[in-house]
Structures are given as structure tokens and as C-alpha cells.
Tab-separated table of C-alpha atoms in Angstrom:
chain	number	residue	atom	x	y	z
U	196	UNK	CA	-31.733	-16.556	3.071
U	197	UNK	CA	-32.849	-20.058	3.324
U	198	UNK	CA	-33.111	-22.502	0.757
U	199	UNK	CA	-36.699	-22.195	0.606
U	200	UNK	CA	-36.656	-19.311	-0.283
U	201	UNK	CA	-34.276	-19.310	-3.447
U	202	UNK	CA	-36.233	-22.040	-4.692
U	203	UNK	CA	-39.346	-20.185	-4.553
U	204	UNK	CA	-37.479	-17.902	-6.540
U	205	UNK	CA	-36.442	-20.523	-9.285
U	206	UNK	CA	-39.948	-21.567	-9.246
U	207	UNK	CA	-41.542	-17.772	-9.765
U	208	UNK	CA	-39.233	-17.641	-12.520
U	209	UNK	CA	-40.335	-20.535	-14.845
U	210	UNK	CA	-43.778	-18.790	-15.388
U	211	UNK	CA	-41.766	-15.914	-15.738
U	212	UNK	CA	-38.202	-16.554	-17.233
U	213	UNK	CA	-37.166	-12.772	-18.356
U	214	UNK	CA	-38.129	-11.049	-15.398
U	215	UNK	CA	-35.080	-9.019	-14.367
U	216	UNK	CA	-36.349	-7.550	-10.786
U	217	UNK	CA	-36.899	-11.721	-9.692
U	218	UNK	CA	-33.901	-12.459	-11.470
U	219	UNK	CA	-31.991	-9.942	-9.456
U	220	UNK	CA	-33.490	-11.100	-6.432
U	221	UNK	CA	-32.617	-14.464	-6.962
U	222	UNK	CA	-29.097	-13.103	-7.418
U	223	UNK	CA	-28.739	-11.777	-4.769
U	224	UNK	CA	-30.593	-14.441	-2.368
U	225	UNK	CA	-28.153	-16.673	-3.845
U	226	UNK	CA	-25.220	-14.161	-3.215
U	227	UNK	CA	-25.878	-13.829	0.400
U	228	UNK	CA	-26.197	-18.097	0.613
U	229	UNK	CA	-22.491	-17.680	-0.802
U	230	UNK	CA	-23.602	-19.574	-3.319
U	231	UNK	CA	-21.958	-17.366	-6.208
U	232	UNK	CA	-21.432	-19.536	-9.351
U	233	UNK	CA	-25.507	-19.439	-9.623
U	234	UNK	CA	-25.510	-15.661	-9.101
U	235	UNK	CA	-22.918	-14.888	-11.612
U	236	UNK	CA	-25.227	-16.976	-13.501
U	237	UNK	CA	-28.421	-14.547	-12.565
U	238	UNK	CA	-26.466	-11.966	-13.534
U	239	UNK	CA	-24.902	-12.328	-16.993
U	240	UNK	CA	-28.283	-13.832	-17.515
U	241	UNK	CA	-30.161	-10.190	-16.687
U	242	UNK	CA	-27.424	-7.995	-19.175
U	243	UNK	CA	-28.395	-10.346	-21.816
U	244	UNK	CA	-31.633	-9.528	-21.579
U	245	UNK	CA	-30.973	-5.523	-20.354
U	246	UNK	CA	-27.341	-5.163	-21.334
U	247	UNK	CA	-26.633	-2.007	-19.198
U	248	UNK	CA	-28.808	-2.894	-16.550
U	249	UNK	CA	-26.743	-0.983	-13.206
U	250	UNK	CA	-27.330	-2.935	-10.648
U	251	UNK	CA	-26.492	-6.499	-12.635
U	252	UNK	CA	-23.695	-4.695	-13.834
U	253	UNK	CA	-22.432	-4.000	-10.309
U	254	UNK	CA	-23.215	-7.328	-8.487
U	255	UNK	CA	-21.064	-9.240	-11.433
U	256	UNK	CA	-18.107	-7.131	-11.237
U	257	UNK	CA	-18.136	-6.924	-7.715
U	258	UNK	CA	-18.379	-11.185	-7.351
U	259	UNK	CA	-15.129	-11.302	-9.793
U	260	UNK	CA	-13.749	-8.836	-7.764
U	261	UNK	CA	-14.498	-10.870	-4.309
U	262	UNK	CA	-12.744	-14.183	-6.767
U	263	UNK	CA	-9.708	-11.782	-7.200
U	264	UNK	CA	-10.838	-12.160	-11.304
U	265	UNK	CA	-9.501	-8.383	-11.075
U	266	UNK	CA	-9.372	-8.142	-15.147
U	267	UNK	CA	-12.739	-9.530	-16.235
U	268	UNK	CA	-14.631	-7.374	-13.466
U	269	UNK	CA	-12.614	-4.415	-15.061
U	270	UNK	CA	-13.798	-5.342	-18.707
U	271	UNK	CA	-17.419	-5.622	-17.308
U	272	UNK	CA	-17.243	-2.130	-15.589
U	273	UNK	CA	-15.277	-0.444	-18.764
U	274	UNK	CA	-18.308	-1.403	-21.280
U	275	UNK	CA	-20.723	0.938	-19.299
U	276	UNK	CA	-18.986	3.150	-16.536
U	277	UNK	CA	-18.830	7.082	-17.046
U	278	UNK	CA	-16.914	8.329	-13.896
U	279	UNK	CA	-18.401	11.208	-13.846
U	280	UNK	CA	-22.134	10.447	-13.990
U	281	UNK	CA	-22.313	6.590	-12.700
U	282	UNK	CA	-23.391	5.984	-9.264
U	283	UNK	CA	-20.293	6.207	-6.244
U	284	UNK	CA	-20.418	2.567	-5.364
U	285	UNK	CA	-19.623	1.791	-9.333
U	286	UNK	CA	-17.269	4.472	-9.601
U	287	UNK	CA	-15.256	3.205	-6.145
U	288	UNK	CA	-15.453	-0.309	-7.511
U	289	UNK	CA	-13.751	0.572	-10.482
U	290	UNK	CA	-11.001	2.808	-9.079
U	291	UNK	CA	-10.001	-0.035	-6.793
U	292	UNK	CA	-10.217	-2.561	-10.027
U	293	UNK	CA	-7.326	0.323	-11.500
U	294	UNK	CA	-5.310	-0.462	-8.304
U	295	UNK	CA	-5.380	-4.078	-8.780
U	296	UNK	CA	-4.528	-4.128	-12.237
U	297	UNK	CA	-1.810	-0.733	-11.051
U	298	UNK	CA	-3.842	1.750	-13.280
U	299	UNK	CA	-2.951	4.121	-10.644
U	300	UNK	CA	-3.425	7.341	-12.985
U	301	UNK	CA	-7.019	5.920	-13.766
U	302	UNK	CA	-7.391	4.803	-9.791
U	303	UNK	CA	-6.700	8.393	-9.075
U	304	UNK	CA	-9.316	9.721	-11.639
U	305	UNK	CA	-11.811	7.662	-10.686
U	306	UNK	CA	-11.137	8.594	-7.047
U	307	UNK	CA	-11.321	12.166	-7.644
U	308	UNK	CA	-14.427	11.751	-9.250
U	309	UNK	CA	-15.942	10.518	-5.999
U	310	UNK	CA	-14.829	13.213	-4.034
U	311	UNK	CA	-16.054	15.998	-6.313
U	312	UNK	CA	-19.757	14.490	-5.765
U	313	UNK	CA	-19.181	13.939	-2.569
U	314	UNK	CA	-16.601	15.620	-0.149
U	315	UNK	CA	-16.478	13.963	2.682
U	316	UNK	CA	-16.377	10.503	1.339
U	317	UNK	CA	-13.544	7.993	2.595
U	318	UNK	CA	-12.306	4.482	1.650
U	319	UNK	CA	-9.332	3.497	3.598
U	320	UNK	CA	-7.967	1.140	0.846
U	321	UNK	CA	-8.522	3.844	-1.836
U	322	UNK	CA	-6.813	6.632	0.787
U	323	UNK	CA	-4.287	4.096	1.979
U	324	UNK	CA	-3.162	3.533	-1.757
U	325	UNK	CA	-3.947	7.127	-3.392
U	326	UNK	CA	-3.531	9.406	-1.092
U	327	UNK	CA	0.639	10.317	-0.390
U	328	UNK	CA	0.027	10.150	3.588
U	329	UNK	CA	3.902	11.730	4.402
U	330	UNK	CA	2.779	14.702	2.136
U	331	UNK	CA	0.898	17.501	3.467
U	332	UNK	CA	-0.536	20.103	1.271
U	333	UNK	CA	0.761	22.835	3.717
U	334	UNK	CA	4.568	22.057	2.956
U	335	UNK	CA	6.556	24.531	1.352
U	336	UNK	CA	8.801	24.624	-1.838
U	337	UNK	CA	11.854	25.156	1.154
U	338	UNK	CA	11.152	22.448	3.081
U	339	UNK	CA	11.390	19.692	0.036
U	340	UNK	CA	14.950	19.272	0.520
U	341	UNK	CA	14.896	18.312	3.612
U	342	UNK	CA	11.343	16.073	3.538
U	343	UNK	CA	13.373	14.130	1.291
U	344	UNK	CA	17.042	13.721	2.546
U	345	UNK	CA	16.424	10.358	4.373
U	346	UNK	CA	14.865	8.767	0.985
U	347	UNK	CA	18.555	9.567	-0.166
U	348	UNK	CA	21.475	6.556	-0.047
U	349	UNK	CA	24.268	5.528	-1.943
U	350	UNK	CA	23.986	2.185	-3.017
U	351	UNK	CA	26.740	-0.354	-2.011
U	352	UNK	CA	26.052	-3.066	-5.494
U	353	UNK	CA	27.827	-1.947	-9.106
U	354	UNK	CA	27.860	-4.021	-12.150
U	355	UNK	CA	29.843	-6.455	-10.657
U	356	UNK	CA	26.474	-7.649	-8.586
U	357	UNK	CA	24.588	-7.707	-11.823
U	358	UNK	CA	24.842	-10.779	-13.801
U	359	UNK	CA	24.866	-10.511	-17.693
U	360	UNK	CA	23.532	-7.668	-19.323
U	361	UNK	CA	27.090	-6.472	-21.153
U	362	UNK	CA	25.660	-4.323	-23.445
U	363	UNK	CA	23.014	-2.612	-21.396
U	364	UNK	CA	25.558	-1.990	-18.805
U	365	UNK	CA	28.484	-0.075	-21.795
U	366	UNK	CA	25.526	2.093	-22.547
U	367	UNK	CA	24.809	3.128	-19.246
U	368	UNK	CA	28.208	3.836	-19.210
U	369	UNK	CA	28.975	5.367	-22.585
U	370	UNK	CA	25.982	7.886	-21.170
U	371	UNK	CA	26.542	8.297	-17.678
U	372	UNK	CA	29.373	6.817	-16.219
U	373	UNK	CA	32.313	8.225	-18.286
U	374	UNK	CA	31.317	11.342	-18.579
U	375	UNK	CA	31.159	11.727	-14.801
U	376	UNK	CA	34.711	10.462	-14.933
U	377	UNK	CA	36.492	12.814	-17.565
U	378	UNK	CA	33.712	15.842	-16.958
U	379	UNK	CA	36.924	18.439	-18.482
U	380	UNK	CA	36.893	16.464	-21.469
U	381	UNK	CA	32.932	15.931	-22.208
U	382	UNK	CA	33.016	19.892	-21.478
U	383	UNK	CA	35.606	21.052	-24.274
U	384	UNK	CA	33.215	19.063	-26.485
U	385	UNK	CA	29.997	21.167	-24.970
U	386	UNK	CA	28.484	17.881	-23.754
U	387	UNK	CA	26.836	17.558	-20.654
U	388	UNK	CA	27.045	15.432	-17.783
U	389	UNK	CA	24.240	14.017	-16.792
U	390	UNK	CA	20.509	13.126	-19.027
U	391	UNK	CA	18.189	10.460	-19.032
U	392	UNK	CA	18.029	6.643	-19.836
U	393	UNK	CA	14.688	4.559	-20.173
U	394	UNK	CA	15.008	1.224	-19.778
U	395	UNK	CA	12.382	-0.701	-20.988
U	396	UNK	CA	11.362	-4.745	-21.475
U	397	UNK	CA	9.643	-7.719	-19.746
U	398	UNK	CA	9.262	-7.410	-15.907
U	399	UNK	CA	11.438	-9.166	-13.659
U	400	UNK	CA	14.547	-8.727	-15.790
U	401	UNK	CA	16.698	-6.703	-13.621
U	402	UNK	CA	15.930	-2.560	-14.314
U	403	UNK	CA	15.901	-1.473	-10.916
U	404	UNK	CA	18.303	-3.214	-9.558
U	405	UNK	CA	20.326	-2.263	-12.467
U	406	UNK	CA	19.501	1.671	-11.612
U	407	UNK	CA	21.043	0.963	-8.158
U	408	UNK	CA	23.877	-0.464	-9.431
U	409	UNK	CA	24.917	2.710	-11.496
U	410	UNK	CA	24.418	4.927	-8.546
U	411	UNK	CA	26.860	2.640	-6.619
U	412	UNK	CA	28.960	2.253	-9.566
U	413	UNK	CA	29.934	6.368	-9.723
U	414	UNK	CA	29.146	6.406	-6.047
U	415	UNK	CA	26.743	8.779	-6.324
U	416	UNK	CA	23.214	9.534	-5.013
U	417	UNK	CA	20.326	7.556	-5.308
U	418	UNK	CA	16.749	8.457	-5.227
U	419	UNK	CA	13.862	5.845	-6.048
U	420	UNK	CA	10.387	7.205	-6.713
U	421	UNK	CA	7.552	5.432	-7.186
U	422	UNK	CA	3.620	6.391	-8.380
U	423	UNK	CA	2.690	6.782	-4.550
U	424	UNK	CA	6.076	9.521	-3.799
U	425	UNK	CA	4.388	11.807	-6.529
U	426	UNK	CA	0.126	11.462	-6.975
U	427	UNK	CA	-1.923	13.362	-4.375
U	428	UNK	CA	-5.588	13.771	-3.872
U	429	UNK	CA	-5.060	18.210	-3.919
U	430	UNK	CA	-4.718	20.411	-6.983
U	431	UNK	CA	-0.870	21.147	-7.701
U	432	UNK	CA	0.675	19.023	-5.066
U	433	UNK	CA	1.826	16.270	-7.399
U	434	UNK	CA	3.785	18.834	-9.444
U	435	UNK	CA	5.224	20.158	-6.393
U	436	UNK	CA	6.090	16.574	-5.235
U	437	UNK	CA	7.892	15.959	-8.513
U	438	UNK	CA	9.603	19.702	-8.184
U	439	UNK	CA	10.950	18.490	-4.765
U	440	UNK	CA	11.907	15.686	-5.928
U	441	UNK	CA	14.179	16.779	-8.172
U	442	UNK	CA	15.335	19.612	-6.875
U	443	UNK	CA	16.613	17.342	-4.092
U	444	UNK	CA	18.578	15.276	-6.688
U	445	UNK	CA	20.424	18.515	-8.472
U	446	UNK	CA	21.175	19.607	-4.704
U	447	UNK	CA	23.096	15.944	-3.918
U	448	UNK	CA	24.740	15.965	-7.276
U	449	UNK	CA	26.080	13.325	-8.907
U	450	UNK	CA	22.571	11.622	-7.758
U	451	UNK	CA	20.468	9.050	-9.890
U	452	UNK	CA	16.753	9.983	-9.696
U	453	UNK	CA	15.122	6.399	-10.263
U	454	UNK	CA	11.491	6.513	-11.988
U	455	UNK	CA	10.070	2.885	-11.394
U	456	UNK	CA	6.905	2.418	-13.839
U	457	UNK	CA	7.182	5.863	-15.565
U	458	UNK	CA	4.658	5.135	-17.599
U	459	UNK	CA	2.018	5.790	-14.648
U	460	UNK	CA	3.229	9.090	-14.211
U	461	UNK	CA	3.638	9.502	-18.176
U	462	UNK	CA	1.147	8.436	-19.673
U	463	UNK	CA	0.289	9.998	-23.180
U	464	UNK	CA	-1.678	13.221	-22.946
U	465	UNK	CA	-3.936	12.461	-25.261
U	466	UNK	CA	-4.871	9.327	-24.105
U	467	UNK	CA	-5.993	11.772	-20.544
U	468	UNK	CA	-9.232	13.007	-19.780
U	469	UNK	CA	-8.041	15.068	-17.141
U	470	UNK	CA	-5.576	18.369	-17.231
U	471	UNK	CA	-4.305	17.163	-14.004
U	472	UNK	CA	-2.688	14.563	-15.628
U	473	UNK	CA	-1.535	16.790	-18.401
U	474	UNK	CA	-0.294	19.530	-15.826
U	475	UNK	CA	1.777	17.102	-14.425
U	476	UNK	CA	3.119	15.395	-17.842
U	477	UNK	CA	3.858	19.200	-18.288
U	478	UNK	CA	6.264	19.198	-15.026
U	479	UNK	CA	7.937	16.218	-15.617
U	480	UNK	CA	9.184	17.625	-19.136
U	481	UNK	CA	9.848	20.975	-17.449
U	482	UNK	CA	11.999	19.340	-14.732
U	483	UNK	CA	14.065	17.211	-17.194
U	484	UNK	CA	14.680	20.308	-19.304
U	485	UNK	CA	16.089	22.109	-16.458
U	486	UNK	CA	14.367	25.316	-18.016
U	487	UNK	CA	14.498	27.399	-14.311
U	488	UNK	CA	17.593	25.343	-12.842
U	489	UNK	CA	21.016	23.205	-13.925
U	490	UNK	CA	20.604	19.509	-14.219
U	491	UNK	CA	24.162	19.199	-14.558
U	492	UNK	CA	25.378	16.084	-12.770
U	493	UNK	CA	21.954	15.154	-12.285
U	494	UNK	CA	20.891	11.253	-14.130
U	495	UNK	CA	17.351	10.274	-14.489
U	496	UNK	CA	16.775	6.536	-15.245
U	497	UNK	CA	13.213	5.308	-15.359
U	498	UNK	CA	12.011	1.920	-15.819
U	499	UNK	CA	9.241	0.520	-17.911
U	500	UNK	CA	7.494	-2.489	-19.155
U	501	UNK	CA	5.059	-0.491	-21.277
U	502	UNK	CA	7.278	2.176	-23.354
U	503	UNK	CA	4.085	2.642	-25.605
U	504	UNK	CA	2.534	3.673	-23.607
U	505	UNK	CA	4.659	6.593	-22.530
U	506	UNK	CA	4.371	9.923	-24.481
U	507	UNK	CA	6.045	10.453	-27.096
U	508	UNK	CA	7.817	14.276	-26.042
U	509	UNK	CA	9.591	11.831	-23.584
U	510	UNK	CA	11.442	10.680	-26.128
U	511	UNK	CA	13.104	14.389	-27.016
U	512	UNK	CA	16.913	14.983	-27.003
U	513	UNK	CA	18.187	15.575	-23.765
U	514	UNK	CA	15.247	13.920	-21.999
U	515	UNK	CA	15.414	10.244	-22.253
U	516	UNK	CA	17.132	10.325	-25.287
U	517	UNK	CA	18.599	6.845	-24.794
U	518	UNK	CA	16.272	4.087	-24.934
U	519	UNK	CA	17.982	0.709	-23.552
U	520	UNK	CA	16.281	-2.629	-24.202
U	521	UNK	CA	16.963	-4.806	-21.284
U	522	UNK	CA	15.885	-8.058	-22.207
U	523	UNK	CA	15.777	-11.535	-20.426
U	524	UNK	CA	19.262	-13.018	-19.591
U	525	UNK	CA	21.020	-15.675	-22.228
U	526	UNK	CA	22.532	-18.354	-21.261
U	527	UNK	CA	25.724	-16.587	-20.207
U	528	UNK	CA	24.294	-14.024	-18.096
U	529	UNK	CA	21.408	-16.400	-16.472
U	530	UNK	CA	24.722	-18.820	-15.300
U	531	UNK	CA	26.399	-15.075	-14.096
U	532	UNK	CA	22.582	-14.117	-11.873
U	533	UNK	CA	22.551	-18.047	-10.664
U	534	UNK	CA	25.806	-17.600	-9.490
U	535	UNK	CA	25.062	-14.268	-7.675
U	536	UNK	CA	21.713	-15.841	-6.230
U	537	UNK	CA	23.993	-18.865	-4.913
U	538	UNK	CA	26.755	-16.990	-4.076
U	539	UNK	CA	27.666	-18.013	0.129
U	540	UNK	CA	25.076	-20.475	0.271
U	541	UNK	CA	25.837	-23.964	0.665
U	542	UNK	CA	26.495	-25.352	-2.659
U	543	UNK	CA	28.118	-28.793	-3.656
U	544	UNK	CA	29.368	-29.191	-7.405
U	545	UNK	CA	26.579	-26.858	-9.873
U	546	UNK	CA	26.362	-27.668	-13.370
U	547	UNK	CA	25.377	-24.378	-14.045
U	548	UNK	CA	25.647	-24.805	-17.254
U	549	UNK	CA	23.155	-27.869	-17.276
U	550	UNK	CA	20.874	-25.535	-15.198
U	551	UNK	CA	20.851	-22.289	-17.681
U	552	UNK	CA	19.926	-24.654	-20.776
U	553	UNK	CA	16.872	-25.922	-18.262
U	554	UNK	CA	16.218	-22.062	-17.902
U	555	UNK	CA	15.116	-20.786	-21.168
U	556	UNK	CA	13.380	-17.355	-21.569
U	557	UNK	CA	13.476	-17.287	-17.725
U	558	UNK	CA	14.127	-13.238	-16.052
U	559	UNK	CA	15.986	-12.531	-13.202
U	560	UNK	CA	13.098	-12.738	-10.979
U	561	UNK	CA	12.217	-16.011	-12.252
U	562	UNK	CA	15.607	-17.518	-11.822
U	563	UNK	CA	15.701	-15.918	-7.725
U	564	UNK	CA	12.444	-17.589	-7.566
U	565	UNK	CA	13.440	-21.015	-8.802
U	566	UNK	CA	16.533	-20.603	-6.018
U	567	UNK	CA	14.273	-19.773	-3.698
U	568	UNK	CA	12.064	-22.978	-4.433
U	569	UNK	CA	15.407	-25.074	-3.848
U	570	UNK	CA	16.531	-23.392	-0.712
U	571	UNK	CA	13.366	-24.351	0.283
U	572	UNK	CA	13.236	-27.766	-0.155
U	573	UNK	CA	16.773	-27.793	1.371
U	574	UNK	CA	15.847	-26.262	4.591
U	575	UNK	CA	13.132	-28.822	4.978
U	576	UNK	CA	15.670	-31.866	4.413
U	577	UNK	CA	17.892	-29.953	6.984
U	578	UNK	CA	15.503	-29.615	9.464
U	579	UNK	CA	14.442	-33.358	9.280
U	580	UNK	CA	18.076	-34.348	9.318
U	581	UNK	CA	19.777	-32.175	11.753
U	582	UNK	CA	22.321	-31.721	9.492
U	583	UNK	CA	23.182	-28.828	7.062
U	584	UNK	CA	22.288	-29.950	3.222
U	585	UNK	CA	23.766	-28.599	0.349
U	586	UNK	CA	21.708	-27.541	-2.543
U	587	UNK	CA	23.050	-30.217	-5.425
U	588	UNK	CA	22.292	-29.303	-9.461
U	589	UNK	CA	19.792	-31.905	-9.191
U	590	UNK	CA	17.593	-29.667	-6.719
U	591	UNK	CA	17.570	-26.833	-9.449
U	592	UNK	CA	16.520	-29.030	-11.827
U	593	UNK	CA	13.423	-29.690	-10.000
U	594	UNK	CA	12.928	-26.832	-8.821
U	595	UNK	CA	12.632	-25.723	-12.894
U	596	UNK	CA	9.334	-27.791	-13.344
U	597	UNK	CA	7.626	-25.377	-10.683
U	598	UNK	CA	8.444	-22.268	-11.979
U	599	UNK	CA	7.340	-21.063	-15.276
U	600	UNK	CA	8.787	-18.193	-17.157
U	601	UNK	CA	6.971	-14.958	-17.079
U	602	UNK	CA	8.503	-13.034	-19.923
U	603	UNK	CA	6.256	-15.055	-22.190
U	604	UNK	CA	3.330	-12.836	-21.695
U	605	UNK	CA	5.249	-9.491	-22.051
U	606	UNK	CA	6.685	-10.564	-25.769
U	607	UNK	CA	3.070	-11.547	-26.576
U	608	UNK	CA	2.040	-7.987	-25.486
U	609	UNK	CA	4.816	-5.965	-27.366
U	610	UNK	CA	4.131	-7.557	-30.828
U	611	UNK	CA	1.371	-5.172	-30.666
U	612	UNK	CA	3.544	-2.578	-30.528
């Protein structure tokens, strides 16, 4: 719409400032003209007059979505949305926002609500994120082992490749490694070989890396499970997927079955509105208990940034009965991590002590980002000079000014729990 039309609408609103249809028409015209900030103002004013106006709510959330301000958009929709009664476009947007905020359980529940209304509805982005394209509902239980064989690897890394975390490693040794190395001794005392460990803490502190190193330490098979490997649109299929993964791990014991972001699968059942989510958790608990088959030699590791969202039943004996906090690395650990990260890279007389003093509260991921920044700067220098330029202490110190520690936000949230 041209600017003259927009001006006409603005003039009309001077005489009728609370005219909602006029405001909505102006907001849409401003959006079409790519004047998003003024459009935001108009939609907000509509919601001040009529707090639950569906058109203003949706379009305001959509504008924030397009601005990549996902949490703001989600708050706007959450205040009014009922996924089973809201217009389909509202629920689709809500599902996409949940994905952006890594709440896959809500995203899946919302998309299922859309499909219940319109079974023929398709959305490429949601299908890609929420459908497990590798799993067909016609796959039988007997074919799971063959299907998941390709996902079983045997990591080459071990605890020596994990910087620091000595106390955490020792707890894992007591729970997992020593029993496998001394099976007869443990059996004499009636102790099972296997079990579950829940690793929790701020993101980027090495939980996944530690799980892989655990498998490498005992030369066990390693199966890494993400939410997309389990959740499926078809009723009952998610439970089958989960059973197939457990069964494949049992068939290749000793093996480590690792669940990343386990709170997305095992959220508290009291918070769930659908029976599908509760059925999946019940299946998960049943598999961990080994009710129908032995879990001897099966090691279940799980990682979460939000242990307070995990159903309390997972923490009972025989399940995740060892809960280990994986903290941000201390000075000694940061030095070990930096040495691992800089191993076999061109360096010259690095003062690791000085670097670690300047990287307080840095996670392992933050340290990796720091090294990457320093390396990129040296690559630029090397290309300009035509000679290989080593990384010096000053390069890493300069990089610390560009990287902010990511653990602070997690500790702020954790205080509430």
C-alpha cells in the first residue's frame, strides 16, 4: 500500500482514535510497507483497547517471530492461546515458537492439535522438526535392532580427553567403570552392573563429551539419543522408538545409552495435558526398570540443563539414582581444557595460568569459542603475511574480551529451584 493510503488511515484515526478495525488496517498496511516498528505500536494499542483481540495477538506475535524475538512472541501467544480451540494459524505459530525455545514436547502437542482439526494439513518446517522421518509406523519391533545398528559407535576418546572434572569422573568410575572391570566382585555382593546417571548443570560444560568419554573408557558401544529419535506423530510409535533404542543397547552390552536434554522427554507428568506424553514417560520408566528383560551391562546416561523439570520418578533407586552436578570448570580444569583445545595447534609459550585467571565462569564451550576466535585472527594474519603465525598468550587474552561467559544466566535461573 502506498504512503498516501497510510496517511489517510492515520488522519481517520485522529477523529476515531479507538477504532479497532481502522487500527488493524493501518497496522497491516504498515507491515506491508515494511514499517514494522510503527505496526508494532498499532497492534499493541489494539490490545490495550481489546486485550484478547485475535488478529492483533497473532500479528504482533508474528512480527516478533520475524524479528527473531522468539520468547517475546511466545509470551504474547501464551496469554491467550488454547491450542485445541484457537485458529490453526495461531497454533502453528505457537508450535514453531516452542521449537525455537527448545520446548519440543509443547511443540509436538500443538502440532498434533492442528492435525486433529485438519488431518491433511502440512507444514514443511514443522514436519522436518517434529516428524521422525527415519521411522515408518509400519516398522516392526523385530526390525529395530537392524535399524539402530548404524547409530552404535565405539568412541575413541576417554577421560584423558576431558579436561578437569576429576570429582565427576570418579563418581562415574564408582558407578559404572569399576563394576564392569570387577563384575564377579560386584555380583558377590548382589550388585547389578549398570544403572543410570543423570548429569546436570549449565550448558556447554561438557556433559555430552563426558558421556562419550565414559563409553570410550570402558570400550563400550555408544548410542546418543536426541528427542527427534523418539518423538513421532503416530500414536504409540514414540514408545516403540524408545523400546527399540533400549533393546538395541541391551543386545550390544556393554553399551552406553545417552539421552541429551532428557527433560524434554521426561518432563513432570503433573505438568502434562495430554496422555501421550504420560504414556511415553511410563514407557521410559519401564525400560529403565528392565521389567520384561535384563538391563545388566546397560548404562544409561542422561544430561539436562533443567533437572527441576524432570519427573521425580526418574530419581528413584535403580533409575537415575546417581545425580551428578557438572559445574563450570575451575582454574585447573580450564587450564586442562585449553591445553586439549590447543593441542597440535601452532602456539608459542602460552601462559595458561594467566588465561585461566581471565576466564572465570567460562564453560568448556565458552573456552572453545575463545580459542576459535584467536585461531581465526591468526589465520587472517597468516594469510596476509604468507607465513604460519603461532598463537600467543596475548591473542587469547584479546579473545577473552570478545567472549562473555554463558553460565551466569543458568545460575540465575537455578536459584529459583
